[in-house]
mmCIF file of N, CA and C in Angstrom:
data_model
loop_
_atom_site.group_PDB
_atom_site.id
_atom_site.type_symbol
_atom_site.label_atom_id
_atom_site.label_comp_id
_atom_site.label_asym_id
_atom_site.label_seq_id
_atom_site.Cartn_x
_atom_site.Cartn_y
_atom_site.Cartn_z
ATOM 1 N N MET B 1 -2.264 11.387 -10.585
ATOM 2 C CA MET B 1 -1.303 12.354 -9.181
ATOM 3 C C MET B 1 -0.434 11.434 -9.349
ATOM 4 N N ASN B 2 0.236 11.992 -9.262
ATOM 5 C CA ASN B 2 1.322 11.632 -9.272
ATOM 6 C C ASN B 2 1.952 10.685 -7.559
ATOM 7 N N GLU B 3 2.965 10.121 -7.553
ATOM 8 C CA GLU B 3 2.844 9.288 -6.159
ATOM 9 C C GLU B 3 3.278 10.945 -4.974
ATOM 10 N N ASN B 4 4.058 11.478 -5.587
ATOM 11 C CA ASN B 4 4.452 12.626 -4.172
ATOM 12 C C ASN B 4 3.692 13.669 -3.603
ATOM 13 N N LYS B 5 2.372 13.509 -4.483
ATOM 14 C CA LYS B 5 1.690 14.344 -4.565
ATOM 15 C C LYS B 5 0.132 12.967 -3.973
ATOM 16 N N LEU B 6 0.148 11.601 -3.502
ATOM 17 C CA LEU B 6 -0.595 10.531 -3.099
ATOM 18 C C LEU B 6 0.019 10.204 -1.651
ATOM 19 N N THR B 7 1.343 10.799 -1.659
ATOM 20 C CA THR B 7 2.223 10.596 -0.367
ATOM 21 C C THR B 7 1.865 11.801 1.045
ATOM 22 N N ASP B 8 1.421 12.719 0.085
ATOM 23 C CA ASP B 8 1.362 13.860 0.380
ATOM 24 C C ASP B 8 -0.002 14.033 0.825
ATOM 25 N N LEU B 9 -0.697 13.533 0.346
ATOM 26 C CA LEU B 9 -2.261 13.800 0.512
ATOM 27 C C LEU B 9 -2.599 12.687 2.099
ATOM 28 N N ILE B 10 -1.519 11.236 2.252
ATOM 29 C CA ILE B 10 -1.867 10.403 2.948
ATOM 30 C C ILE B 10 -1.208 10.791 4.254
ATOM 31 N N LEU B 11 0.133 11.882 4.572
ATOM 32 C CA LEU B 11 0.265 12.143 5.030
ATOM 33 C C LEU B 11 -0.469 13.750 6.131
ATOM 34 N N LYS B 12 -1.061 14.437 5.222
ATOM 35 C CA LYS B 12 -1.248 15.608 5.383
ATOM 36 C C LYS B 12 -2.762 15.876 5.544
ATOM 37 N N ASP B 13 -3.247 14.904 4.698
ATOM 38 C CA ASP B 13 -5.312 15.077 4.752
ATOM 39 C C ASP B 13 -6.129 14.691 6.052
ATOM 40 N N ASP B 14 -6.757 15.692 6.982
ATOM 41 C CA ASP B 14 -7.513 14.179 7.948
ATOM 42 C C ASP B 14 -8.648 13.302 7.370
ATOM 43 N N ASN B 15 -9.218 14.224 6.479
ATOM 44 C CA ASN B 15 -10.177 13.702 6.085
ATOM 45 C C ASN B 15 -9.773 11.904 5.154
ATOM 46 N N PHE B 16 -8.708 12.120 4.266
ATOM 47 C CA PHE B 16 -8.127 11.115 3.554
ATOM 48 C C PHE B 16 -7.590 9.518 4.466
ATOM 49 N N LYS B 17 -7.619 10.211 5.837
ATOM 50 C CA LYS B 17 -6.610 9.495 7.073
ATOM 51 C C LYS B 17 -7.727 8.475 7.530
ATOM 52 N N LYS B 18 -9.147 9.252 8.170
ATOM 53 C CA LYS B 18 -10.455 8.916 8.600
ATOM 54 C C LYS B 18 -10.947 8.400 7.376
ATOM 55 N N ASN B 19 -11.269 8.273 5.980
ATOM 56 C CA ASN B 19 -11.711 7.476 5.768
ATOM 57 C C ASN B 19 -11.008 5.820 5.156
ATOM 58 N N PHE B 20 -9.816 6.090 4.847
ATOM 59 C CA PHE B 20 -8.629 5.169 4.541
ATOM 60 C C PHE B 20 -8.687 4.092 6.043
ATOM 61 N N ALA B 21 -8.716 4.571 7.486
ATOM 62 C CA ALA B 21 -9.029 3.448 8.224
ATOM 63 C C ALA B 21 -10.049 3.548 8.561
ATOM 64 N N ARG B 22 -11.100 4.425 7.900
ATOM 65 C CA ARG B 22 -12.858 3.186 7.631
ATOM 66 C C ARG B 22 -12.527 2.255 6.965
ATOM 67 N N LEU B 23 -11.650 1.577 5.493
ATOM 68 C CA LEU B 23 -11.737 1.284 4.770
ATOM 69 C C LEU B 23 -10.744 0.019 5.407
ATOM 70 N N LEU B 24 -10.042 -0.054 6.006
ATOM 71 C CA LEU B 24 -9.582 -0.501 6.659
ATOM 72 C C LEU B 24 -9.843 -1.281 7.658
ATOM 73 N N ASN B 25 -10.922 -0.807 7.985
ATOM 74 C CA ASN B 25 -11.217 -1.432 9.538
ATOM 75 C C ASN B 25 -10.456 -1.250 10.795
ATOM 76 N N ILE B 26 -9.515 0.039 11.301
ATOM 77 C CA ILE B 26 -9.154 0.046 11.794
ATOM 78 C C ILE B 26 -9.261 1.713 13.263
ATOM 79 N N ASP B 27 -9.002 1.551 13.794
ATOM 80 C CA ASP B 27 -9.715 2.769 14.843
ATOM 81 C C ASP B 27 -8.525 3.893 15.343
ATOM 82 N N ASP B 28 -7.369 3.227 15.314
ATOM 83 C CA ASP B 28 -6.509 4.593 15.238
ATOM 84 C C ASP B 28 -4.670 3.974 15.368
ATOM 85 N N PHE B 29 -4.276 4.905 15.026
ATOM 86 C CA PHE B 29 -3.019 4.610 13.896
ATOM 87 C C PHE B 29 -1.985 5.748 13.949
ATOM 88 N N ILE B 30 -0.854 4.864 13.767
ATOM 89 C CA ILE B 30 0.957 5.357 13.813
ATOM 90 C C ILE B 30 0.918 5.448 12.197
ATOM 91 N N ILE B 31 0.969 6.493 11.421
ATOM 92 C CA ILE B 31 2.195 6.817 10.095
ATOM 93 C C ILE B 31 3.235 6.910 10.014
ATOM 94 N N GLN B 32 3.945 5.329 10.210
ATOM 95 C CA GLN B 32 5.287 5.669 9.539
ATOM 96 C C GLN B 32 5.634 5.362 7.741
ATOM 97 N N LYS B 33 6.486 6.325 7.188
ATOM 98 C CA LYS B 33 6.662 7.033 5.914
ATOM 99 C C LYS B 33 7.998 6.192 5.697
ATOM 100 N N GLU B 34 7.622 5.226 4.348
ATOM 101 C CA GLU B 34 9.644 4.561 4.544
ATOM 102 C C GLU B 34 9.774 4.078 5.014
ATOM 103 N N GLU B 35 9.377 3.161 5.574
ATOM 104 C CA GLU B 35 9.729 2.109 6.743
ATOM 105 C C GLU B 35 10.806 0.923 6.059
ATOM 106 N N LYS B 36 11.824 0.858 6.919
ATOM 107 C CA LYS B 36 12.855 -0.417 5.733
ATOM 108 C C LYS B 36 12.979 -1.824 6.577
ATOM 109 N N PHE B 37 13.484 -2.637 5.151
ATOM 110 C CA PHE B 37 12.625 -4.265 5.677
ATOM 111 C C PHE B 37 14.347 -4.019 4.905
ATOM 112 N N ILE B 38 14.310 -5.701 5.363
ATOM 113 C CA ILE B 38 16.318 -6.496 4.647
ATOM 114 C C ILE B 38 16.048 -5.897 3.889
ATOM 115 N N ASN B 39 17.248 -6.235 3.216
ATOM 116 C CA ASN B 39 17.211 -5.883 1.462
ATOM 117 C C ASN B 39 17.263 -4.138 1.238
ATOM 118 N N ASN B 40 17.206 -3.176 2.114
ATOM 119 C CA ASN B 40 17.196 -2.144 2.270
ATOM 120 C C ASN B 40 15.555 -1.887 1.338
ATOM 121 N N ILE B 41 14.468 -2.739 1.400
ATOM 122 C CA ILE B 41 13.387 -2.608 0.745
ATOM 123 C C ILE B 41 12.808 -1.804 1.811
ATOM 124 N N LYS B 42 12.400 -0.308 1.038
ATOM 125 C CA LYS B 42 11.751 0.641 1.956
ATOM 126 C C LYS B 42 9.609 0.296 1.472
ATOM 127 N N ALA B 43 9.170 0.048 1.954
ATOM 128 C CA ALA B 43 7.042 0.346 2.125
ATOM 129 C C ALA B 43 7.343 1.881 2.189
ATOM 130 N N ASP B 44 6.278 2.275 1.197
ATOM 131 C CA ASP B 44 5.918 4.020 1.657
ATOM 132 C C ASP B 44 5.322 4.185 2.406
ATOM 133 N N PHE B 45 4.058 3.256 3.580
ATOM 134 C CA PHE B 45 3.997 3.716 4.578
ATOM 135 C C PHE B 45 3.855 2.398 5.621
ATOM 136 N N CYS B 46 3.757 2.567 6.798
ATOM 137 C CA CYS B 46 3.251 1.254 7.953
ATOM 138 C C CYS B 46 2.357 1.995 8.756
ATOM 139 N N PHE B 47 1.068 1.524 8.742
ATOM 140 C CA PHE B 47 0.896 2.141 9.334
ATOM 141 C C PHE B 47 0.602 1.293 10.925
ATOM 142 N N TYR B 48 1.119 1.752 12.257
ATOM 143 C CA TYR B 48 0.933 0.913 13.374
ATOM 144 C C TYR B 48 0.247 1.686 14.286
ATOM 145 N N ASN B 49 -0.492 0.296 14.979
ATOM 146 C CA ASN B 49 -0.769 0.463 16.680
ATOM 147 C C ASN B 49 -0.263 1.075 17.856
ATOM 148 N N HIS B 50 -1.080 0.596 18.987
ATOM 149 C CA HIS B 50 -0.044 1.609 19.803
ATOM 150 C C HIS B 50 0.505 0.241 20.552
ATOM 151 N N LYS B 51 0.680 -0.743 20.098
ATOM 152 C CA LYS B 51 1.466 -1.293 20.859
ATOM 153 C C LYS B 51 2.197 -1.724 19.576
ATOM 154 N N ASN B 52 3.017 -0.760 18.863
ATOM 155 C CA ASN B 52 4.416 -1.252 17.980
ATOM 156 C C ASN B 52 3.725 -2.496 17.018
ATOM 157 N N LYS B 53 2.657 -3.112 16.669
ATOM 158 C CA LYS B 53 2.624 -3.689 15.265
ATOM 159 C C LYS B 53 2.095 -2.730 14.320
ATOM 160 N N ILE B 54 2.521 -3.607 13.011
ATOM 161 C CA ILE B 54 2.055 -3.028 11.990
ATOM 162 C C ILE B 54 0.699 -3.536 11.269
ATOM 163 N N ILE B 55 -0.445 -2.238 11.226
ATOM 164 C CA ILE B 55 -1.665 -3.103 11.223
ATOM 165 C C ILE B 55 -1.869 -3.166 9.455
ATOM 166 N N ALA B 56 -0.902 -1.970 8.578
ATOM 167 C CA ALA B 56 -1.540 -2.475 7.131
ATOM 168 C C ALA B 56 0.195 -1.663 6.486
ATOM 169 N N ILE B 57 0.419 -2.430 5.300
ATOM 170 C CA ILE B 57 1.965 -1.996 4.804
ATOM 171 C C ILE B 57 1.554 -1.330 3.548
ATOM 172 N N LEU B 58 1.430 -0.100 2.637
ATOM 173 C CA LEU B 58 0.592 0.064 2.029
ATOM 174 C C LEU B 58 2.498 0.547 0.655
ATOM 175 N N GLU B 59 1.958 0.348 -0.506
ATOM 176 C CA GLU B 59 2.886 0.780 -1.482
ATOM 177 C C GLU B 59 1.532 1.744 -2.419
ATOM 178 N N CYS B 60 1.910 2.423 -3.083
ATOM 179 C CA CYS B 60 1.509 3.461 -3.154
ATOM 180 C C CYS B 60 2.081 3.982 -4.727
ATOM 181 N N LYS B 61 1.197 3.570 -5.952
ATOM 182 C CA LYS B 61 1.820 4.170 -7.007
ATOM 183 C C LYS B 61 0.546 5.364 -7.687
ATOM 184 N N GLY B 62 1.486 5.888 -8.744
ATOM 185 C CA GLY B 62 0.841 7.625 -9.008
ATOM 186 C C GLY B 62 0.255 7.267 -10.615
ATOM 187 N N GLN B 63 0.145 7.805 -11.136
ATOM 188 C CA GLN B 63 -0.614 7.417 -12.719
ATOM 189 C C GLN B 63 0.737 7.028 -12.955
ATOM 190 N N VAL B 64 0.756 4.946 -13.810
ATOM 191 C CA VAL B 64 1.790 4.394 -13.985
ATOM 192 C C VAL B 64 1.679 4.213 -15.284
ATOM 193 N N GLY B 65 2.686 2.843 -16.412
ATOM 194 C CA GLY B 65 2.231 2.319 -17.017
ATOM 195 C C GLY B 65 2.742 1.153 -16.608
ATOM 196 N N ILE B 66 2.767 0.301 -17.345
ATOM 197 C CA ILE B 66 2.823 -1.678 -16.821
ATOM 198 C C ILE B 66 4.170 -2.239 -15.887
ATOM 199 N N THR B 67 5.325 -0.864 -16.272
ATOM 200 C CA THR B 67 6.750 -1.576 -15.743
ATOM 201 C C THR B 67 6.480 -1.292 -14.250
ATOM 202 N N GLU B 68 5.223 -0.029 -13.936
ATOM 203 C CA GLU B 68 5.912 0.767 -12.700
ATOM 204 C C GLU B 68 5.320 -0.320 -11.756
ATOM 205 N N TYR B 69 4.052 -0.331 -12.231
ATOM 206 C CA TYR B 69 2.458 -1.460 -11.951
ATOM 207 C C TYR B 69 2.916 -2.225 -11.705
ATOM 208 N N ILE B 70 4.137 -3.350 -12.446
ATOM 209 C CA ILE B 70 4.300 -4.809 -12.179
ATOM 210 C C ILE B 70 5.437 -4.363 -10.465
ATOM 211 N N ARG B 71 6.130 -3.235 -10.602
ATOM 212 C CA ARG B 71 7.451 -2.713 -10.156
ATOM 213 C C ARG B 71 6.733 -2.900 -8.490
ATOM 214 N N GLY B 72 5.463 -2.586 -8.494
ATOM 215 C CA GLY B 72 4.573 -2.501 -7.484
ATOM 216 C C GLY B 72 4.178 -3.754 -6.530
ATOM 217 N N VAL B 73 3.201 -4.904 -8.174
ATOM 218 C CA VAL B 73 3.255 -5.742 -7.419
ATOM 219 C C VAL B 73 4.615 -6.924 -7.049
ATOM 220 N N GLY B 74 5.474 -6.369 -7.348
ATOM 221 C CA GLY B 74 6.312 -7.103 -7.402
ATOM 222 C C GLY B 74 7.000 -6.427 -5.249
ATOM 223 N N GLN B 75 6.931 -5.374 -4.704
ATOM 224 C CA GLN B 75 7.341 -4.864 -4.074
ATOM 225 C C GLN B 75 6.224 -5.341 -2.611
ATOM 226 N N ILE B 76 4.409 -5.647 -3.049
ATOM 227 C CA ILE B 76 4.159 -5.914 -2.629
ATOM 228 C C ILE B 76 3.952 -7.508 -2.307
ATOM 229 N N LEU B 77 5.067 -8.321 -3.400
ATOM 230 C CA LEU B 77 4.732 -9.826 -2.711
ATOM 231 C C LEU B 77 6.278 -9.475 -1.919
ATOM 232 N N GLN B 78 6.952 -8.697 -2.442
ATOM 233 C CA GLN B 78 8.131 -8.727 -0.858
ATOM 234 C C GLN B 78 7.499 -8.761 0.730
ATOM 235 N N TYR B 79 6.511 -7.715 0.308
ATOM 236 C CA TYR B 79 5.912 -7.401 2.031
ATOM 237 C C TYR B 79 4.844 -8.634 2.283
ATOM 238 N N GLN B 80 4.371 -9.274 1.554
ATOM 239 C CA GLN B 80 3.309 -10.528 2.247
ATOM 240 C C GLN B 80 4.507 -11.778 2.208
ATOM 241 N N GLY B 81 5.436 -11.687 1.401
ATOM 242 C CA GLY B 81 6.691 -12.650 2.154
ATOM 243 C C GLY B 81 7.294 -12.684 3.730
ATOM 244 N N PHE B 82 7.210 -10.928 4.012
ATOM 245 C CA PHE B 82 7.978 -10.888 5.008
ATOM 246 C C PHE B 82 6.830 -11.045 6.146
ATOM 247 N N LYS B 83 5.937 -10.875 5.563
ATOM 248 C CA LYS B 83 4.349 -11.050 6.990
ATOM 249 C C LYS B 83 4.315 -13.076 6.827
ATOM 250 N N GLU B 84 4.498 -13.756 6.249
ATOM 251 C CA GLU B 84 4.054 -15.099 5.998
ATOM 252 C C GLU B 84 5.506 -15.618 6.871
ATOM 253 N N ASN B 85 6.478 -15.386 6.638
ATOM 254 C CA ASN B 85 7.870 -15.738 7.163
ATOM 255 C C ASN B 85 8.808 -15.384 8.151
ATOM 256 N N ASN B 86 7.226 -14.813 8.834
ATOM 257 C CA ASN B 86 7.666 -13.485 10.464
ATOM 258 C C ASN B 86 9.213 -12.793 10.716
ATOM 259 N N ILE B 87 9.189 -12.201 9.100
ATOM 260 C CA ILE B 87 10.874 -11.413 8.695
ATOM 261 C C ILE B 87 10.820 -10.655 9.938
ATOM 262 N N PHE B 88 9.713 -10.565 10.634
ATOM 263 C CA PHE B 88 10.344 -8.882 10.878
ATOM 264 C C PHE B 88 8.935 -8.945 12.225
ATOM 265 N N ASP B 89 9.367 -9.104 13.532
ATOM 266 C CA ASP B 89 8.508 -9.276 14.564
ATOM 267 C C ASP B 89 7.337 -8.369 15.140
ATOM 268 N N LYS B 90 7.556 -7.329 13.788
ATOM 269 C CA LYS B 90 5.823 -6.006 14.145
ATOM 270 C C LYS B 90 4.979 -6.672 13.765
ATOM 271 N N PHE B 91 4.505 -7.559 12.874
ATOM 272 C CA PHE B 91 3.593 -8.036 12.219
ATOM 273 C C PHE B 91 2.709 -8.829 13.143
ATOM 274 N N LEU B 92 1.653 -8.461 12.158
ATOM 275 C CA LEU B 92 0.444 -9.597 13.048
ATOM 276 C C LEU B 92 -0.334 -9.863 12.239
ATOM 277 N N ASN B 93 -0.894 -11.369 12.441
ATOM 278 C CA ASN B 93 -2.106 -12.173 11.314
ATOM 279 C C ASN B 93 -2.289 -11.531 10.557
ATOM 280 N N GLU B 94 -2.499 -10.548 11.152
ATOM 281 C CA GLU B 94 -4.253 -9.352 10.438
ATOM 282 C C GLU B 94 -3.054 -8.187 9.730
ATOM 283 N N THR B 95 -2.150 -8.182 9.423
ATOM 284 C CA THR B 95 -1.260 -7.770 8.742
ATOM 285 C C THR B 95 -2.282 -7.302 7.613
ATOM 286 N N LYS B 96 -2.583 -6.024 6.798
ATOM 287 C CA LYS B 96 -3.030 -6.013 5.611
ATOM 288 C C LYS B 96 -1.698 -5.818 4.547
ATOM 289 N N VAL B 97 -1.676 -6.142 3.259
ATOM 290 C CA VAL B 97 -1.089 -5.203 2.495
ATOM 291 C C VAL B 97 -1.166 -4.979 1.617
ATOM 292 N N ILE B 98 -1.411 -4.038 0.997
ATOM 293 C CA ILE B 98 -1.894 -3.342 0.071
ATOM 294 C C ILE B 98 -1.243 -2.016 -0.984
ATOM 295 N N LEU B 99 -1.470 -2.423 -2.463
ATOM 296 C CA LEU B 99 -1.596 -1.399 -2.777
ATOM 297 C C LEU B 99 -2.292 -0.515 -3.148
ATOM 298 N N VAL B 100 -1.689 0.991 -3.261
ATOM 299 C CA VAL B 100 -2.810 1.896 -3.335
ATOM 300 C C VAL B 100 -2.006 2.480 -5.154
ATOM 301 N N VAL B 101 -3.227 2.166 -5.701
ATOM 302 C CA VAL B 101 -3.339 2.931 -7.701
ATOM 303 C C VAL B 101 -4.440 3.566 -7.807
ATOM 304 N N PRO B 102 -4.467 4.297 -8.508
ATOM 305 C CA PRO B 102 -5.212 5.413 -9.557
ATOM 306 C C PRO B 102 -5.604 5.153 -10.189
ATOM 307 N N SER B 103 -7.533 5.294 -10.083
ATOM 308 C CA SER B 103 -7.898 4.573 -10.490
ATOM 309 C C SER B 103 -8.373 4.646 -12.098
ATOM 310 N N SER B 104 -7.768 5.630 -12.472
ATOM 311 C CA SER B 104 -7.414 5.971 -13.932
ATOM 312 C C SER B 104 -7.307 4.196 -15.000
ATOM 313 N N VAL B 105 -6.015 3.774 -13.372
ATOM 314 C CA VAL B 105 -5.330 2.517 -14.380
ATOM 315 C C VAL B 105 -6.520 1.437 -14.572
ATOM 316 N N PHE B 106 -7.788 1.387 -14.322
ATOM 317 C CA PHE B 106 -8.856 0.445 -14.053
ATOM 318 C C PHE B 106 -9.347 1.174 -15.665
ATOM 319 N N GLY B 107 -9.216 2.397 -16.193
ATOM 320 C CA GLY B 107 -10.286 2.793 -17.287
ATOM 321 C C GLY B 107 -9.654 2.801 -18.224
ATOM 322 N N LYS B 108 -10.309 2.940 -19.150
ATOM 323 C CA LYS B 108 -10.939 2.686 -20.931
ATOM 324 C C LYS B 108 -9.482 2.907 -21.388
ATOM 325 N N LYS B 109 -8.808 4.489 -21.116
ATOM 326 C CA LYS B 109 -7.552 4.811 -21.803
ATOM 327 C C LYS B 109 -6.418 3.965 -21.281
ATOM 328 N N SER B 110 -6.220 3.158 -20.262
ATOM 329 C CA SER B 110 -5.174 2.303 -19.836
ATOM 330 C C SER B 110 -4.382 1.839 -20.794
ATOM 331 N N HIS B 111 -3.285 1.447 -20.711
ATOM 332 C CA HIS B 111 -2.475 1.178 -21.748
ATOM 333 C C HIS B 111 -2.407 -0.944 -21.354
ATOM 334 N N PHE B 112 -3.321 -0.909 -19.986
ATOM 335 C CA PHE B 112 -3.001 -2.468 -19.793
ATOM 336 C C PHE B 112 -3.939 -2.665 -19.610
ATOM 337 N N ASN B 113 -4.452 -4.259 -18.857
ATOM 338 C CA ASN B 113 -5.528 -4.802 -18.352
ATOM 339 C C ASN B 113 -4.805 -4.949 -16.751
ATOM 340 N N PRO B 114 -4.983 -4.623 -15.628
ATOM 341 C CA PRO B 114 -4.693 -4.839 -14.541
ATOM 342 C C PRO B 114 -5.714 -6.007 -13.966
ATOM 343 N N ALA B 115 -6.960 -5.829 -14.329
ATOM 344 C CA ALA B 115 -7.144 -7.619 -14.408
ATOM 345 C C ALA B 115 -6.703 -8.902 -14.849
ATOM 346 N N LYS B 116 -5.657 -8.810 -15.346
ATOM 347 C CA LYS B 116 -4.782 -9.196 -16.379
ATOM 348 C C LYS B 116 -3.341 -10.065 -15.291
ATOM 349 N N VAL B 117 -2.888 -9.541 -14.395
ATOM 350 C CA VAL B 117 -1.907 -9.322 -13.999
ATOM 351 C C VAL B 117 -1.942 -10.257 -12.512
ATOM 352 N N PHE B 118 -1.303 -10.675 -12.142
ATOM 353 C CA PHE B 118 -1.313 -12.419 -10.588
ATOM 354 C C PHE B 118 -0.680 -11.398 -9.863
ATOM 355 N N TYR B 119 -1.271 -11.370 -8.497
ATOM 356 C CA TYR B 119 -1.536 -10.403 -7.536
ATOM 357 C C TYR B 119 -0.937 -11.986 -6.245
ATOM 358 N N PRO B 120 -0.140 -11.264 -5.162
ATOM 359 C CA PRO B 120 0.264 -12.384 -4.253
ATOM 360 C C PRO B 120 -1.593 -12.334 -3.559
ATOM 361 N N LYS B 121 -1.019 -13.707 -3.023
ATOM 362 C CA LYS B 121 -2.601 -13.957 -2.509
ATOM 363 C C LYS B 121 -3.212 -13.121 -0.985
ATOM 364 N N GLU B 122 -4.124 -12.887 -0.193
ATOM 365 C CA GLU B 122 -4.289 -11.424 0.336
ATOM 366 C C GLU B 122 -4.365 -10.665 0.282
ATOM 367 N N THR B 123 -3.478 -9.844 -0.873
ATOM 368 C CA THR B 123 -3.204 -8.766 -0.886
ATOM 369 C C THR B 123 -4.287 -8.028 -0.941
ATOM 370 N N GLU B 124 -4.727 -6.540 -0.775
ATOM 371 C CA GLU B 124 -5.456 -6.089 -1.063
ATOM 372 C C GLU B 124 -5.137 -5.159 -2.297
ATOM 373 N N LEU B 125 -5.961 -4.599 -3.080
ATOM 374 C CA LEU B 125 -5.557 -3.246 -3.685
ATOM 375 C C LEU B 125 -6.543 -2.114 -3.587
ATOM 376 N N ILE B 126 -6.392 -0.934 -3.876
ATOM 377 C CA ILE B 126 -7.219 -0.185 -3.565
ATOM 378 C C ILE B 126 -6.862 1.573 -4.301
ATOM 379 N N GLN B 127 -8.115 1.697 -4.854
ATOM 380 C CA GLN B 127 -7.952 2.031 -6.088
ATOM 381 C C GLN B 127 -8.396 3.796 -5.471
ATOM 382 N N HIS B 128 -7.919 5.169 -5.844
ATOM 383 C CA HIS B 128 -8.059 6.296 -5.360
ATOM 384 C C HIS B 128 -8.084 6.706 -6.687
ATOM 385 N N SER B 129 -8.792 8.119 -6.338
ATOM 386 C CA SER B 129 -9.906 8.778 -7.576
ATOM 387 C C SER B 129 -9.408 10.598 -7.345
ATOM 388 N N TYR B 130 -7.873 10.521 -6.244
ATOM 389 C CA TYR B 130 -7.752 11.610 -5.865
ATOM 390 C C TYR B 130 -6.624 12.484 -7.244
ATOM 391 N N VAL B 131 -7.701 13.389 -7.442
ATOM 392 C CA VAL B 131 -6.770 13.958 -8.453
ATOM 393 C C VAL B 131 -5.681 15.498 -7.960
#
């Protein structure tokens, strides 16, 4: 699945939203697409609570090679830094920073090994298997 289809799914599919909320252990949220941070860095999605605080930041990748995958890891490193340094006053201590990637990245046909990539601390990696 390419990234555009995945982002459409996150925005439009109620079952996906419910499953995602259960996975993140959150009840109710508002989704903001392409939230802009300093240096014009845009997160694919921010999930907000009703107090306008960020519950989770998602960076989504579709079918990717190693370069695009590492770009995603770099993006989540920036989001984690924003959170840790309180760059944006809407973060919570519990804000989750998440990289969403296709499960095929972890398959036998993948051209790289994601287990040998270094990730920022406290970052969550979620595999999707949507086709």
